[in-house]
Short mmCIF file of C-alpha atoms in Angstrom, two decimals:
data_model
loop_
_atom_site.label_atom_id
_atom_site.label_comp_id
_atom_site.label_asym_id
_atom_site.label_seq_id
_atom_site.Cartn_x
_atom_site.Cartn_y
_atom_site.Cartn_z
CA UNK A 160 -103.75 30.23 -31.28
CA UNK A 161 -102.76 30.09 -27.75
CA UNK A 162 -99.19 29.87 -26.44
CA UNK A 163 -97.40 26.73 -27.09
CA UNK A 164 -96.80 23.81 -24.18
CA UNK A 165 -93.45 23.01 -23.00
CA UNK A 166 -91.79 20.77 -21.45
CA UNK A 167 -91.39 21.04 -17.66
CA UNK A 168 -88.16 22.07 -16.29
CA UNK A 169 -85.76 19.71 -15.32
CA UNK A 170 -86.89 17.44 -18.10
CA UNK A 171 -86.17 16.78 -21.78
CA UNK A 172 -86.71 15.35 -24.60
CA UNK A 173 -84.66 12.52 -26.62
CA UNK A 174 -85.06 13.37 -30.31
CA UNK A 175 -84.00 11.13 -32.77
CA UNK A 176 -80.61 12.41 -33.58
CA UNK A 177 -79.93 11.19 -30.07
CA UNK A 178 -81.46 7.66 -29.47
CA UNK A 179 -78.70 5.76 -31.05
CA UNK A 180 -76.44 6.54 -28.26
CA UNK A 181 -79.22 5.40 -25.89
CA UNK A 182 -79.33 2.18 -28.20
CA UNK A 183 -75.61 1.86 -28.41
CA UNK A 184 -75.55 2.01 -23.88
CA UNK A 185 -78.98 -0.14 -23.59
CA UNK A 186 -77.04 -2.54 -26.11
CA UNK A 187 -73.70 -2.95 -24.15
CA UNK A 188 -75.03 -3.20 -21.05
CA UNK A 189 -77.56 -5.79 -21.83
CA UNK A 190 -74.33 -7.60 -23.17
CA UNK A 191 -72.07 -7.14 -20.68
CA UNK A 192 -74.50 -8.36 -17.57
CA UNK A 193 -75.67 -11.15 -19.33
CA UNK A 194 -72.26 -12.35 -19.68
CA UNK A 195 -71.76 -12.24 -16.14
CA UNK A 196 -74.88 -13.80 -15.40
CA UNK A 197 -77.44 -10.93 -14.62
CA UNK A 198 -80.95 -10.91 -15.17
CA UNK A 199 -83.21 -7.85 -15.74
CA UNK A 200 -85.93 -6.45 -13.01
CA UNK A 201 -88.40 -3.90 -14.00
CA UNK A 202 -90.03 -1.96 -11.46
CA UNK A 203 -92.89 0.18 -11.66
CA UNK A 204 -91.89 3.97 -11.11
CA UNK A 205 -94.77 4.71 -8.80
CA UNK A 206 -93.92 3.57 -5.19
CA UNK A 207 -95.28 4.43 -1.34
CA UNK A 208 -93.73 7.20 -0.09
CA UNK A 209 -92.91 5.18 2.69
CA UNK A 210 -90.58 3.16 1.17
CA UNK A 211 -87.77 5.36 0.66
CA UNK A 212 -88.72 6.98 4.30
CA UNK A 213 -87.62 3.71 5.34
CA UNK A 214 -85.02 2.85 2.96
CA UNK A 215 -83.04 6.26 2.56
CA UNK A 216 -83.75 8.02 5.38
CA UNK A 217 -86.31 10.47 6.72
CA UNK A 218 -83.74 13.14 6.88
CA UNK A 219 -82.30 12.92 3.67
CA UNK A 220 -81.50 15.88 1.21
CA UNK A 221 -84.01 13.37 -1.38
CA UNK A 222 -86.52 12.89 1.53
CA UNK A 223 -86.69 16.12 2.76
CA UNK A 224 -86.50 18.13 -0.65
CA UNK A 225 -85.88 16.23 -3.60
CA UNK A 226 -88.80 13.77 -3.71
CA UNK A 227 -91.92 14.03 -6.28
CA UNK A 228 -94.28 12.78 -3.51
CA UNK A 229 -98.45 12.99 -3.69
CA UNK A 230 -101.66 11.71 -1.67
CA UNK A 231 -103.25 9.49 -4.06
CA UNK A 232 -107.61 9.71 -4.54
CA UNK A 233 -107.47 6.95 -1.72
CA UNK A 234 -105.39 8.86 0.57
CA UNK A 235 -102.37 6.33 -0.14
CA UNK A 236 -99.05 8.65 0.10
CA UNK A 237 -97.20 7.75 -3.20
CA UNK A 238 -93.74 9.15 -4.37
CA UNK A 239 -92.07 9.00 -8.17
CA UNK A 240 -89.09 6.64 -7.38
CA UNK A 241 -85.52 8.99 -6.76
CA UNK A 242 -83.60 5.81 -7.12
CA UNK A 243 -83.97 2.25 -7.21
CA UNK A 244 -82.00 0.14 -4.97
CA UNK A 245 -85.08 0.14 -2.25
CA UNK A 246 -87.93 -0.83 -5.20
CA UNK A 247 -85.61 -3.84 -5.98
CA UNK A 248 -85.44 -4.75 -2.46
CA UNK A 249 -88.74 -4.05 -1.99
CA UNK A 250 -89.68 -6.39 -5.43
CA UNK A 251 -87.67 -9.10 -4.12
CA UNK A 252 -88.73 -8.97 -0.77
CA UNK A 253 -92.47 -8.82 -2.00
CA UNK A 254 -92.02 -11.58 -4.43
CA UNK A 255 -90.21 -14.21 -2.52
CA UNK A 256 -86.70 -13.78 -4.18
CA UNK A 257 -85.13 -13.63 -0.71
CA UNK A 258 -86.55 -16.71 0.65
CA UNK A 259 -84.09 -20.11 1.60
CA UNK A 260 -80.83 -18.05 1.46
CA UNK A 261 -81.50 -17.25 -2.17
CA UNK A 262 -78.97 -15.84 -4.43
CA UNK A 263 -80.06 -13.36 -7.08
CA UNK A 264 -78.27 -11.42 -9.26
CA UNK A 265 -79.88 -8.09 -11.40
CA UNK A 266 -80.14 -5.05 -13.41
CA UNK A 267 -82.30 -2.51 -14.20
CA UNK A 268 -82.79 0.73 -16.18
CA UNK A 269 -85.07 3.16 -16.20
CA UNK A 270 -86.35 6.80 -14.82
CA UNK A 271 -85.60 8.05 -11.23
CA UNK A 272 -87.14 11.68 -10.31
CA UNK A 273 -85.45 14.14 -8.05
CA UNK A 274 -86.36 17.80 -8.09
CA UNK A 275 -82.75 19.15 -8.29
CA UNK A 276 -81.33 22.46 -10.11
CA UNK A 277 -81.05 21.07 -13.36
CA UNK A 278 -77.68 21.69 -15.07
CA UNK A 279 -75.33 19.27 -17.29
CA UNK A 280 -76.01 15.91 -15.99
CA UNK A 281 -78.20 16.18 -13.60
CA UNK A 282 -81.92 16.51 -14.46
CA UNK A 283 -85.47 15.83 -12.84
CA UNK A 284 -86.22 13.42 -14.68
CA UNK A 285 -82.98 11.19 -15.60
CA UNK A 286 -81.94 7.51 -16.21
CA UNK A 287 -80.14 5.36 -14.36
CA UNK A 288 -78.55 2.00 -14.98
CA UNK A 289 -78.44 -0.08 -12.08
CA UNK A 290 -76.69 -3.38 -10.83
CA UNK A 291 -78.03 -5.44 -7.41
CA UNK A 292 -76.86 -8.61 -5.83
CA UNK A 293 -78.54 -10.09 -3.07
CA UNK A 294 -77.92 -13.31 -0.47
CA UNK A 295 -73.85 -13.25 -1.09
CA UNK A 296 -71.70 -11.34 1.64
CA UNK A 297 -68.20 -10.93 1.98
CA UNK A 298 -65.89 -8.61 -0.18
CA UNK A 299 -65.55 -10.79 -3.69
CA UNK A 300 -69.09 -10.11 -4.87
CA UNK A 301 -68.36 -6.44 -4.12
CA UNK A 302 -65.21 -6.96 -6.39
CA UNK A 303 -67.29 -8.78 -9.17
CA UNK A 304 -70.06 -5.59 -9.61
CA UNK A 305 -66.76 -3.59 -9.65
CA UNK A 306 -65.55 -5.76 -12.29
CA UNK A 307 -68.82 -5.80 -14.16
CA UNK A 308 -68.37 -1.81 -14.47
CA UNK A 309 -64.92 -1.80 -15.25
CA UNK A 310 -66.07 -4.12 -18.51
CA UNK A 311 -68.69 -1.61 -18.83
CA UNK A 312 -66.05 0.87 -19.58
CA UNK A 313 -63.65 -1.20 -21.56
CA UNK A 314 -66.59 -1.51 -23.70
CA UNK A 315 -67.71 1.85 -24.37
CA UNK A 316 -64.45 2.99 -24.90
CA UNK A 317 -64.15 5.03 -21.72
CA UNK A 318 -60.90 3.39 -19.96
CA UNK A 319 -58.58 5.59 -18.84
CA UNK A 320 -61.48 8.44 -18.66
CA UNK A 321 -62.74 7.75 -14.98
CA UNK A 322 -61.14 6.55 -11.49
CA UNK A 323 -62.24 4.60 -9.47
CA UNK A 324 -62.32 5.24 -5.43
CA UNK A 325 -62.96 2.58 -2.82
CA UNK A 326 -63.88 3.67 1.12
CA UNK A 327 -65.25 1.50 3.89
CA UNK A 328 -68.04 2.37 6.34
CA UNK A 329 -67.66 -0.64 8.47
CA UNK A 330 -70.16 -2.43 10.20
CA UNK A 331 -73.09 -0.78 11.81
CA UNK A 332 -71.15 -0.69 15.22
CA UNK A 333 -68.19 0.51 13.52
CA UNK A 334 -70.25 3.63 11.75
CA UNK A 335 -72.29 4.51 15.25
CA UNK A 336 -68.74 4.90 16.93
CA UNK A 337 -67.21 7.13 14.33
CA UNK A 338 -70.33 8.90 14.09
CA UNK A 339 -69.91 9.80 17.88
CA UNK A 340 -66.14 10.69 16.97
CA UNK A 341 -67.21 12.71 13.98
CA UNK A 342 -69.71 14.36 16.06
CA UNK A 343 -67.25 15.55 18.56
CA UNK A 344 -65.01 16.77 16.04
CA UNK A 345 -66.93 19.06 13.93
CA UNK A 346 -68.66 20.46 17.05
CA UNK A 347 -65.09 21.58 18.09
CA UNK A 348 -65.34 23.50 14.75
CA UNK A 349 -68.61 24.80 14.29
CA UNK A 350 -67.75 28.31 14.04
CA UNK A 351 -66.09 27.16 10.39
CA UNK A 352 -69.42 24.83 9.09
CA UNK A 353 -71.14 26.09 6.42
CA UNK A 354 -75.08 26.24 7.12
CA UNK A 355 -76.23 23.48 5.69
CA UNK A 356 -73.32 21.05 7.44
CA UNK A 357 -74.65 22.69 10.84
CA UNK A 358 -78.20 21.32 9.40
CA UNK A 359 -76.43 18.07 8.73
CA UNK A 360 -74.64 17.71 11.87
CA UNK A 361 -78.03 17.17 13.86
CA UNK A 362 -79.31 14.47 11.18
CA UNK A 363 -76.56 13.02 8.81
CA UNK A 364 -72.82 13.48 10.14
CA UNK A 365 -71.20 11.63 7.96
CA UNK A 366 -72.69 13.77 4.59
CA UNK A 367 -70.47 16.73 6.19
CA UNK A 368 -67.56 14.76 4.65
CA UNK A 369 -69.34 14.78 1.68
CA UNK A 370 -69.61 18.89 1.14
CA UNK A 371 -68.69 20.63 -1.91
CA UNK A 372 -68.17 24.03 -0.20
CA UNK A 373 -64.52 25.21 -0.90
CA UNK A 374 -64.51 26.94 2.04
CA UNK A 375 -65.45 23.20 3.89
CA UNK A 376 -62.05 21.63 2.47
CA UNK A 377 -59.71 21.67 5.80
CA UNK A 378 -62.17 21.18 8.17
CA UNK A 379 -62.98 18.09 5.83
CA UNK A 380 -59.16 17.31 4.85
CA UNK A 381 -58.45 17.12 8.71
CA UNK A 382 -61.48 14.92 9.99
CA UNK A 383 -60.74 11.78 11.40
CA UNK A 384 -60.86 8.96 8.84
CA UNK A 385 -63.23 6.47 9.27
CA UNK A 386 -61.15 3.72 8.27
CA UNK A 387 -59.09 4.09 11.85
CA UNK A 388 -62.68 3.06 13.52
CA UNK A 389 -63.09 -0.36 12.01
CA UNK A 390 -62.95 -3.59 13.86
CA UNK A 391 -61.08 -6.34 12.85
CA UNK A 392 -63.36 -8.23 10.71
CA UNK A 393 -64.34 -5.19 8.73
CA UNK A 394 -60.47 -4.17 8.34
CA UNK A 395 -60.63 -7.68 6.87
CA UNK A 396 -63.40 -7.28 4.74
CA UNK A 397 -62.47 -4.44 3.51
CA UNK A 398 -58.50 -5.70 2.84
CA UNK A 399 -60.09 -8.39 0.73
CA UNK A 400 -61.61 -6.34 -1.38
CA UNK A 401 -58.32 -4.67 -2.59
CA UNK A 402 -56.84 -7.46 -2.46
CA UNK A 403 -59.29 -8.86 -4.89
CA UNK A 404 -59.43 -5.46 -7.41
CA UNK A 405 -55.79 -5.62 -7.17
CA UNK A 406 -55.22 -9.09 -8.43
CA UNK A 407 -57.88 -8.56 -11.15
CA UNK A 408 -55.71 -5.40 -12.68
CA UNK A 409 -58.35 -2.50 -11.49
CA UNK A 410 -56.59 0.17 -10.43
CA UNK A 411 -58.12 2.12 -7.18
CA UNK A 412 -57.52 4.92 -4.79
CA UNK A 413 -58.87 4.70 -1.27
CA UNK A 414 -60.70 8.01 -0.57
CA UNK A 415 -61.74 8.34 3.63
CA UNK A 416 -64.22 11.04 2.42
CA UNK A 417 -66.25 8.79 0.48
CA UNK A 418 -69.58 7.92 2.29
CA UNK A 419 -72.22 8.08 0.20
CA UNK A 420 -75.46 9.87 0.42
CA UNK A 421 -78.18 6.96 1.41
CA UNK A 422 -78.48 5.73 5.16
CA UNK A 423 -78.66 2.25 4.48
CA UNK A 424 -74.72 1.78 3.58
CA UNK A 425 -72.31 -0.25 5.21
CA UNK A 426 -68.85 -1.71 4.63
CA UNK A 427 -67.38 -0.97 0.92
CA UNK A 428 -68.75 2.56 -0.63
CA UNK A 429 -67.20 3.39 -4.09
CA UNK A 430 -67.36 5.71 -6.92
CA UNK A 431 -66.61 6.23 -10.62
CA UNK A 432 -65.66 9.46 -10.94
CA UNK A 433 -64.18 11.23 -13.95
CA UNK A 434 -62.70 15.03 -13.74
CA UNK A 435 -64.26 15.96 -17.37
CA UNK A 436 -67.73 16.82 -16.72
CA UNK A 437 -67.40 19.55 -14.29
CA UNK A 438 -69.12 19.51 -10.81
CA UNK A 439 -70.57 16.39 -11.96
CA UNK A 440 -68.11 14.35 -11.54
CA UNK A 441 -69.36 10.74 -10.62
CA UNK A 442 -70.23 8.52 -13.49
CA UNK A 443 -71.46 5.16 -11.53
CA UNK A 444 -71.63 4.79 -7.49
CA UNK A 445 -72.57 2.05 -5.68
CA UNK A 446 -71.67 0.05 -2.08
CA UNK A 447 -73.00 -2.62 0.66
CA UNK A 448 -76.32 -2.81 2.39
CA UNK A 449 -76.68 -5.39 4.17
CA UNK A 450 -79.42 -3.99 6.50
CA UNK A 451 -81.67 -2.59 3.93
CA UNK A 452 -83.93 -5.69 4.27
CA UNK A 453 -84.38 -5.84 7.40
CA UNK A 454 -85.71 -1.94 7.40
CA UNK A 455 -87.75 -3.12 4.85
CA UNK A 456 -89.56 -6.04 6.86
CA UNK A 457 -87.18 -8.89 5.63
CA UNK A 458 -85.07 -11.22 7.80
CA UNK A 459 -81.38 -9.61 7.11
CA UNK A 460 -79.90 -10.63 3.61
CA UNK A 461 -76.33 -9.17 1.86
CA UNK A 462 -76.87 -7.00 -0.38
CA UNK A 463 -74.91 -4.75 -2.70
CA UNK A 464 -75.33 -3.26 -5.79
CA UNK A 465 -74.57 0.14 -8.03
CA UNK A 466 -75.90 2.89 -10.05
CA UNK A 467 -74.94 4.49 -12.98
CA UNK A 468 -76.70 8.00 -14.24
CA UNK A 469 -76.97 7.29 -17.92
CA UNK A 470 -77.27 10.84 -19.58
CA UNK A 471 -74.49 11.56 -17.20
CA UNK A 472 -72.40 8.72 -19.14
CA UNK A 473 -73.83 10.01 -22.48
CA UNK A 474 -72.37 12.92 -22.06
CA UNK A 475 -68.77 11.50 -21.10
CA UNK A 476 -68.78 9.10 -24.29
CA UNK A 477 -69.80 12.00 -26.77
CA UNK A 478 -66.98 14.55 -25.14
CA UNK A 479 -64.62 11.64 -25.11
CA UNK A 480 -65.29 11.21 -28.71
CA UNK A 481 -66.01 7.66 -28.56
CA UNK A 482 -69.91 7.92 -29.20
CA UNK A 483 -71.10 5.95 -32.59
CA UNK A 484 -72.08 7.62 -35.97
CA UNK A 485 -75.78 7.63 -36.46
CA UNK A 486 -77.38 4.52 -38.00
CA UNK A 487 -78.04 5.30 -42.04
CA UNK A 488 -80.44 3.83 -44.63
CA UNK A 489 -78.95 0.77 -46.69
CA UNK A 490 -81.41 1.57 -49.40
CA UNK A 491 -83.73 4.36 -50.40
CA UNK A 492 -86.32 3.61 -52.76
CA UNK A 493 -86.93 6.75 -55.19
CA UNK A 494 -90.39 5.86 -56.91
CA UNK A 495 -91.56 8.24 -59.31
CA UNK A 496 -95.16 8.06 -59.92
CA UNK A 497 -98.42 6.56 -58.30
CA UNK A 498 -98.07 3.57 -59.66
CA UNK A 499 -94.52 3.35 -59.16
CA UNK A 500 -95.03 4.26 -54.98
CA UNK A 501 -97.65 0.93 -55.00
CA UNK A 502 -95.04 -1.26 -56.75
CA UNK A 503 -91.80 0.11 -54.97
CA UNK A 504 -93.69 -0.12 -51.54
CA UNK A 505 -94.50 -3.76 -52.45
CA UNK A 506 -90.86 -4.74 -53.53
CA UNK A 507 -89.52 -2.73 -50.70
CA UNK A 508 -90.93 -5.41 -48.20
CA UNK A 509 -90.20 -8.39 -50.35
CA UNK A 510 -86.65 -7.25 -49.39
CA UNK A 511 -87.43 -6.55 -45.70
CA UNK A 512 -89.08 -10.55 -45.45
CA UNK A 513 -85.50 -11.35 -46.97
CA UNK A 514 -83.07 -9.33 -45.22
CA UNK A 515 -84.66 -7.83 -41.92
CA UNK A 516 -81.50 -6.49 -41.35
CA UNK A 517 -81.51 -3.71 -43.78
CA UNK A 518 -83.05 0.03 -43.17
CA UNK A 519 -84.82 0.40 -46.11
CA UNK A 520 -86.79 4.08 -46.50
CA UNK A 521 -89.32 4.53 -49.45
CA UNK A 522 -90.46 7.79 -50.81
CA UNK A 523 -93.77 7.93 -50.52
CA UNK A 524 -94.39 11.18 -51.90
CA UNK A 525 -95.33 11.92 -55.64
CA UNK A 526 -92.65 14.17 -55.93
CA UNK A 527 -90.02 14.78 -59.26
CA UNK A 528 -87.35 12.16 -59.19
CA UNK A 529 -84.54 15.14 -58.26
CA UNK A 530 -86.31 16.26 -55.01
CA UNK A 531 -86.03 12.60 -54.29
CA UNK A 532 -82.31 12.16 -55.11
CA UNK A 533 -81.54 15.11 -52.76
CA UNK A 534 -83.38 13.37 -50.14
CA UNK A 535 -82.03 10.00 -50.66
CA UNK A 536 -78.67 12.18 -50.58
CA UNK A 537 -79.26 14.07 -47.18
CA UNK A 538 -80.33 10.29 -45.89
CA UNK A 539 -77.14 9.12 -46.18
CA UNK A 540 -78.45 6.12 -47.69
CA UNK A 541 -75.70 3.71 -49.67
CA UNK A 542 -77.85 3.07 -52.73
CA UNK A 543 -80.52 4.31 -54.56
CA UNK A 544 -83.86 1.82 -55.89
CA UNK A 545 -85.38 3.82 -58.56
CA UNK A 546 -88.74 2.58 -59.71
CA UNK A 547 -90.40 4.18 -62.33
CA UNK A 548 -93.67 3.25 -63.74
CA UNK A 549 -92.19 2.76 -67.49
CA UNK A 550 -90.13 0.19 -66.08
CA UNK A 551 -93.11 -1.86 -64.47
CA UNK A 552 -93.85 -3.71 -67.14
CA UNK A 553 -90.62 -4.38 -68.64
CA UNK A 554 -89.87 -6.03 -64.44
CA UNK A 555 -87.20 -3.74 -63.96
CA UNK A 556 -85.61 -1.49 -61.96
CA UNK A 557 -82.61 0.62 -61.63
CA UNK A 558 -79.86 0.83 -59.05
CA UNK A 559 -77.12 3.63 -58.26
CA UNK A 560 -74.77 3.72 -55.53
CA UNK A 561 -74.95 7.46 -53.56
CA UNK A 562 -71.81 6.90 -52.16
CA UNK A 563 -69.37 6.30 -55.42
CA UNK A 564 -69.53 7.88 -59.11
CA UNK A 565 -70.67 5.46 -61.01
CA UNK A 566 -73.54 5.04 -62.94
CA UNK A 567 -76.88 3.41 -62.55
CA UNK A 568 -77.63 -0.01 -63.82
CA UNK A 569 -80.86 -1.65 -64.76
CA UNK A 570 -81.38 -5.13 -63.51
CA UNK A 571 -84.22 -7.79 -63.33
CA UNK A 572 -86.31 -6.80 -60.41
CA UNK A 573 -86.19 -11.03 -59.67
CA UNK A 574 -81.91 -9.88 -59.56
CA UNK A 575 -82.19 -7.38 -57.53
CA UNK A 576 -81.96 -8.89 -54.07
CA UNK A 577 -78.66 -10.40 -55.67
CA UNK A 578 -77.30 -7.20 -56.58
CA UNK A 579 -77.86 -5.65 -53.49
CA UNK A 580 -75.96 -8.49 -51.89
CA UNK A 581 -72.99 -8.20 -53.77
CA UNK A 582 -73.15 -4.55 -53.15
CA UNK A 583 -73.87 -4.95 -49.22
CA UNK A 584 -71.06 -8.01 -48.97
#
């Protein structure tokens, strides 16, 4: 017997003890867009590699090392996705979505693939809900997707558990000047840069703000804010948004160090971000990019949209103790005997066709009718079926509730579906 396959690193495995959370997420957010009028987009997870060259930026930390990229039989250059945003685009774009001024509002989930150090929340593999809006500018649809996550949390119990912080990155002339003034800045103090915000410096300024080096804090803490470098209209832009999350009751902190990690932002940036996972402390980011079309081949349309990393989120609703108990059997059919197994299976989807609603299990093993009380016991079923094969004849079966000491009754098996509904409410 040879040595046994694992998975690959970086990736895992959802066993069943787990999907119900996914369920319980998939379920609220599917609820919660809808009732702000978003529809769902499904993109394939196989892209060009040039797509995210375009979108995110050759230079990149996912570019330039995270990226699951491949030449294809045909010689195409193909990449697993690392986020989202630009296949959306790119899916709207291809599809005609963005033509006449169109307005479109959508979600997605689904796997991104980044080959990070796995630890706690971040994998390479890993989920991500997503929200995008396209063809609407201005600060108030910025304020809606905010909104849309704030319900998010309300919903899943996780209010009061995360922050949110709100930045602005201007215009594109407004982010070239404080690039310049950025620039200047940290080369006055590029003895104290870490080596990989020296690396940055060249390529990505602004992601020097961004470090996590302790040793990077005042050289970070004393950099001048972006927010001083905005023109009027942006200053606007971005006063309206407050002034919208304000008036709507979300409560916000203004954080000059947020820039986010993708090239193709501009104006509002925010994050999520909770202080009870560790280092991995953003829950759902997002912001405006407005020019992402038109690097993608489009005539320039608004767009804005954010990302949440689901596993991430998992892992906040289970520590906060607000994830759901495991779904249960209503009924677990305890046959005893071959014959019994034929007739219990039959009767056992005479009351699926009646009430598809109920998780109904059925022992399907021969085995004595105690081993099968100790399963239907671990199952944590509500109420026993028992069919034996005396009782065939005679149209009977019997009924016992797991869950209370009382004993078993024998009823018409033409009552049963009424017993079970006065037992079930």
């Amino acid at each position: 017997m040879g040595k046994a396959v694992k998975s690959i690193k970086g990736v895992h495995d959802i066993l069943p003890d787990d999907v119900h959370l996914w369920h319980f997420l998939e379920t609220v957010v599917r609820e919660v867009t809808q009732c702000y009028g978003y529809r769902e987009i499904r993109t394939p997870i196989l892209e060009k590699t040039e797509l995210f060259k375009r979108s995110i930026g050759d230079v990149t930390d996912i570019v330039e090392k995270e990226m699951y990229s491949f030449e294809d039989r045909n010689g195409d250059q193909l990449s697993l996705r690392p986020e989202n945003t630009a296949s959306c685009v790119r899916a709207a774009i291809q599809h005609g979505l963005l033509a006449n001024q169109q307005m479109h509002r959508l979600w997605y989930l689904g796997p991104q693939f980044r080959r990070e150090n796995p630890q706690r929340g971040r994998y390479r593999q890993f989920w991500q809900v997503g929200a995008e809006v396209y063809g609407i500018g201005g600060p108030f649809i910025e304020a809606e997707l905010i909104l849309l996550s704030a319900r998010l949390w309300h919903r899943l119990g996780l209010t009061g558990h995360v922050s949110l912080q709100v930045n602005s990155l201007g215009n594109s002339e407004d982010r070239d000047n404080y690039r310049q003034v950025l620039v200047e800045y940290l080369n006055d103090h590029i003895a104290e840069l870490d080596e990989d915000s020296k690396r940055r410096l060249q390529s990505n300024p602004l992601r020097v703000l961004d470090s996590k080096n302790p040793s990077m804090a005042n050289v970070v803490g004393a950099a001048p804010s972006v927010l001083d470098h905005l023109c009027s209209e942006s200053k606007a832009h971005f006063d309206g948004l407050q002034e919208s999350l304000a008036h709507c009751g979300v409560a916000f902190d203004v954080n000059t160090r947020l820039v986010r990690g993708l090239d193709y932002y501009s104006h509002t940036v925010f994050e999520w971000v909770t202080d009870q996972l560790g280092s991995q402390g953003t829950v759902c980011a997002g912001g405006r990019y407005d020019g992402l079309t038109e690097q993608l081949g489009a005539s320039p349309t608004p767009g804005v949209g954010w990302a949440l990393g689901v596993e991430r989120l998992l892992a906040l609703i289970s520590d906060t103790g607000n994830a759901p108990a495991p779904p249960v059997p209503d009924v677990y059919m305890v046959l005893v005997g071959d014959q019994a197994i034929v007739s219990g299976m039959a009767l056992a989807e005479e009351l699926r066709l009646a009430r598809p609603g109920w998780q109904i299990v059925t022992n399907c093993v021969g085995t004595s009718m105690k081993s099968q009380f100790k399963r239907a016991d671990k199952s944590d079923a509500k109420v026993a079926v028992i069919v034996a094969e005396g009782e065939i004849a005679d149209a009977t079966v019997s009924v016992k509730l797991l869950r209370e000491q009382t004993q078993q009754q024998t009823v018409p098996r033409a009552k049963l579906l009424d017993v079970l509904d006065g037992i079930f409410g």
